[in-house]
mmCIF file of C-alpha atoms in Angstrom:
data_model
loop_
_atom_site.group_PDB
_atom_site.id
_atom_site.type_symbol
_atom_site.label_atom_id
_atom_site.label_comp_id
_atom_site.label_asym_id
_atom_site.label_seq_id
_atom_site.Cartn_x
_atom_site.Cartn_y
_atom_site.Cartn_z
ATOM 1 C CA MET A 1 2.313 20.172 45.086
ATOM 2 C CA ASP A 2 3.240 23.006 42.248
ATOM 3 C CA TRP A 3 1.772 22.252 38.577
ATOM 4 C CA LYS A 4 5.220 21.817 37.274
ATOM 5 C CA ASN A 5 6.124 19.377 40.288
ATOM 6 C CA LEU A 6 2.214 17.944 39.482
ATOM 7 C CA LEU A 7 3.321 17.357 35.333
ATOM 8 C CA THR A 8 6.117 15.688 36.002
ATOM 9 C CA THR A 9 4.218 13.519 38.045
ATOM 10 C CA LEU A 10 1.571 12.377 35.739
ATOM 11 C CA PHE A 11 4.679 12.254 33.454
ATOM 12 C CA LEU A 12 6.582 9.687 34.779
ATOM 13 C CA VAL A 13 3.343 7.436 36.340
ATOM 14 C CA SER A 14 2.333 7.794 32.344
ATOM 15 C CA SER A 15 4.956 6.414 31.129
ATOM 16 C CA LEU A 16 5.661 3.683 33.768
ATOM 17 C CA CYS A 17 2.174 2.485 32.608
ATOM 18 C CA SER A 18 3.327 2.201 28.989
ATOM 19 C CA ILE A 19 6.169 0.319 30.145
ATOM 20 C CA SER A 20 4.452 -2.458 32.749
ATOM 21 C CA ASN A 21 1.887 -3.003 29.901
ATOM 22 C CA GLY A 22 5.124 -3.499 27.407
ATOM 23 C CA GLN A 23 4.139 -1.394 25.069
ATOM 24 C CA GLN A 24 6.079 1.616 22.706
ATOM 25 C CA VAL A 25 4.631 4.370 20.765
ATOM 26 C CA ARG A 26 6.573 6.369 18.201
ATOM 27 C CA GLU A 27 5.801 8.583 15.418
ATOM 28 C CA VAL A 28 7.486 8.418 11.971
ATOM 29 C CA ILE A 29 7.467 11.471 9.754
ATOM 30 C CA LEU A 30 7.514 10.048 6.244
ATOM 31 C CA GLY A 31 9.252 13.228 3.489
ATOM 32 C CA GLY A 32 11.081 13.124 0.231
ATOM 33 C CA TYR A 33 13.921 14.794 2.107
ATOM 34 C CA ASN A 34 14.674 11.160 4.132
ATOM 35 C CA GLN A 35 14.932 9.221 1.034
ATOM 36 C CA VAL A 36 18.741 7.830 -0.893
ATOM 37 C CA PRO A 37 19.116 10.491 -2.456
ATOM 38 C CA ALA A 38 16.629 12.723 -1.305
ATOM 39 C CA VAL A 39 13.294 13.338 -3.169
ATOM 40 C CA VAL A 40 11.500 16.494 -4.936
ATOM 41 C CA THR A 41 7.300 16.275 -3.548
ATOM 42 C CA HIS A 42 5.118 16.951 -2.337
ATOM 43 C CA GLY A 43 3.775 14.193 -0.487
ATOM 44 C CA THR A 44 3.854 13.666 3.148
ATOM 45 C CA GLY A 45 2.948 11.478 5.465
ATOM 46 C CA THR A 46 2.724 10.529 9.728
ATOM 47 C CA VAL A 47 2.953 6.915 10.425
ATOM 48 C CA GLU A 48 2.026 5.370 14.512
ATOM 49 C CA VAL A 49 4.362 2.821 15.303
ATOM 50 C CA ASN A 50 2.922 1.139 18.322
ATOM 51 C CA LEU A 51 5.032 -1.845 19.716
ATOM 52 C CA GLN A 52 3.148 -4.433 21.688
ATOM 53 C CA SER A 53 5.634 -7.300 23.126
ATOM 54 C CA ASP A 54 6.439 -8.907 19.869
ATOM 55 C CA THR A 55 4.181 -7.333 17.618
ATOM 56 C CA LEU A 56 4.619 -4.461 15.307
ATOM 57 C CA ILE A 57 1.108 -2.311 14.611
ATOM 58 C CA VAL A 58 1.154 0.800 11.942
ATOM 59 C CA SER A 59 -1.188 2.891 11.944
ATOM 60 C CA GLY A 60 -0.977 6.363 10.201
ATOM 61 C CA HIS A 61 -1.538 8.295 6.499
ATOM 62 C CA PHE A 62 0.556 10.031 3.655
ATOM 63 C CA ARG A 63 -1.163 11.943 1.351
ATOM 64 C CA ASP A 64 -0.262 14.432 -1.949
ATOM 65 C CA LEU A 65 2.061 11.670 -3.766
ATOM 66 C CA VAL A 66 3.284 12.987 -6.960
ATOM 67 C CA GLY A 67 3.502 9.327 -8.225
ATOM 68 C CA THR A 68 0.289 7.264 -7.906
ATOM 69 C CA TYR A 69 1.118 4.701 -4.834
ATOM 70 C CA SER A 70 2.854 1.343 -6.082
ATOM 71 C CA THR A 71 3.521 -0.332 -2.355
ATOM 72 C CA ALA A 72 4.376 0.320 0.922
ATOM 73 C CA GLY A 73 6.577 -1.166 3.474
ATOM 74 C CA ILE A 74 9.406 -1.770 6.952
ATOM 75 C CA HIS A 75 12.402 -1.946 5.568
ATOM 76 C CA TYR A 76 15.741 -2.441 6.985
ATOM 77 C CA GLY A 77 18.295 -0.294 7.095
ATOM 78 C CA GLY A 78 19.907 2.735 8.968
ATOM 79 C CA GLU A 79 18.893 6.657 7.871
ATOM 80 C CA LYS A 80 21.553 6.817 5.107
ATOM 81 C CA GLU A 81 21.340 2.693 4.262
ATOM 82 C CA SER A 82 18.680 1.335 2.013
ATOM 83 C CA GLY A 83 17.818 -2.119 2.514
ATOM 84 C CA ASN A 84 15.073 -4.495 1.712
ATOM 85 C CA ARG A 85 11.649 -4.661 2.753
ATOM 86 C CA LEU A 86 10.628 -7.099 5.624
ATOM 87 C CA PHE A 87 6.691 -6.262 5.542
ATOM 88 C CA ARG A 88 4.542 -5.163 3.505
ATOM 89 C CA LEU A 89 2.306 -2.659 4.553
ATOM 90 C CA VAL A 90 -1.258 -1.853 3.445
ATOM 91 C CA PRO A 91 -3.055 0.819 2.987
ATOM 92 C CA GLU A 92 -6.681 2.107 1.812
ATOM 93 C CA LEU A 93 -5.625 4.357 -0.869
ATOM 94 C CA ASP A 94 -7.733 7.540 -2.816
ATOM 95 C CA GLU A 95 -9.917 7.556 -6.390
ATOM 96 C CA GLU A 96 -6.326 9.350 -7.517
ATOM 97 C CA LEU A 97 -3.999 6.021 -5.700
ATOM 98 C CA LYS A 98 -1.432 9.157 -3.970
ATOM 99 C CA SER A 99 -3.016 9.614 -1.054
ATOM 100 C CA GLY A 100 -3.789 7.007 1.757
ATOM 101 C CA GLU A 101 -4.615 5.307 5.760
ATOM 102 C CA PHE A 102 -2.786 2.711 7.211
ATOM 103 C CA SER A 103 -5.197 0.498 9.182
ATOM 104 C CA ALA A 104 -3.106 -0.422 12.547
ATOM 105 C CA ASP A 105 -6.682 -4.139 11.706
ATOM 106 C CA GLU A 106 -4.428 -4.551 8.353
ATOM 107 C CA ASN A 107 -0.413 -3.461 9.268
ATOM 108 C CA ARG A 108 0.311 -5.260 12.573
ATOM 109 C CA PHE A 109 3.731 -7.944 11.822
ATOM 110 C CA PHE A 110 4.946 -10.140 14.385
ATOM 111 C CA LEU A 111 8.508 -9.888 15.278
ATOM 112 C CA PRO A 112 11.204 -12.878 15.123
ATOM 113 C CA ALA A 113 14.270 -12.111 17.519
ATOM 114 C CA SER A 114 16.228 -10.530 14.323
ATOM 115 C CA VAL A 115 13.857 -7.754 13.491
ATOM 116 C CA LYS A 116 13.536 -6.663 17.707
ATOM 117 C CA GLU A 117 17.474 -6.336 17.525
ATOM 118 C CA ALA A 118 16.980 -4.349 14.405
ATOM 119 C CA LEU A 119 14.068 -2.492 16.094
ATOM 120 C CA ARG A 120 16.345 -1.520 19.326
ATOM 121 C CA GLU A 121 19.025 -0.664 16.701
ATOM 122 C CA GLY A 122 16.621 1.992 14.950
ATOM 123 C CA LYS A 123 18.199 0.127 11.784
ATOM 124 C CA LEU A 124 14.172 0.277 10.236
ATOM 125 C CA TYR A 125 12.254 2.618 8.388
ATOM 126 C CA ILE A 126 8.580 2.993 6.225
ATOM 127 C CA ASN A 127 9.132 3.254 2.710
ATOM 128 C CA ILE A 128 5.830 4.659 0.119
ATOM 129 C CA VAL A 129 6.827 3.809 -2.685
ATOM 130 C CA THR A 130 5.236 5.329 -6.285
ATOM 131 C CA ARG A 131 5.207 3.897 -9.674
ATOM 132 C CA ARG A 132 6.978 7.814 -10.686
ATOM 133 C CA HIS A 133 9.538 7.281 -8.003
ATOM 134 C CA GLN A 134 10.365 3.438 -7.922
ATOM 135 C CA ARG A 135 13.326 3.785 -5.307
ATOM 136 C CA GLY A 136 10.528 5.514 -2.789
ATOM 137 C CA GLU A 137 9.022 8.907 -2.729
ATOM 138 C CA ILE A 138 8.345 9.346 0.858
ATOM 139 C CA ARG A 139 10.271 7.891 3.650
ATOM 140 C CA GLY A 140 10.717 7.727 7.419
ATOM 141 C CA GLN A 141 12.884 6.569 10.064
ATOM 142 C CA ILE A 142 11.510 4.740 12.640
ATOM 143 C CA PRO A 143 13.411 5.615 16.094
ATOM 144 C CA PRO A 144 15.288 3.342 18.521
ATOM 145 C CA MET A 145 12.645 1.166 20.636
ATOM 146 C CA MET A 146 12.520 -1.559 23.247
#
């Protein structure tokens, strides 16, 4: 078996293992360019969204916000839509309140059927709000899952 076939086989086996465990993981990139309308900021972030059965687990970080942190959450809405917050995310913040980390232990959410449907359709996003940008400074769309 050549390397290409071996790697393809390993990828398929690992994919089947995560499907059989009922677990899916996606990476979400946070940036001001994803806001509606776009926001000019140095702020960035990367979040991992892990779906385990009926539970969504969020972990990751953000940094270099222009404004001081105000709140963060998972919201309902498509890529160019703004919507209501469904879940509040809890970060551990730095001293300046411009960077933070989301731990998996603090950010676990049970998903009712309607929210699972929104997740399946790619209609959820993560939004980080600052005092300077009260509609959100950085945002990232959660890719469709399930």
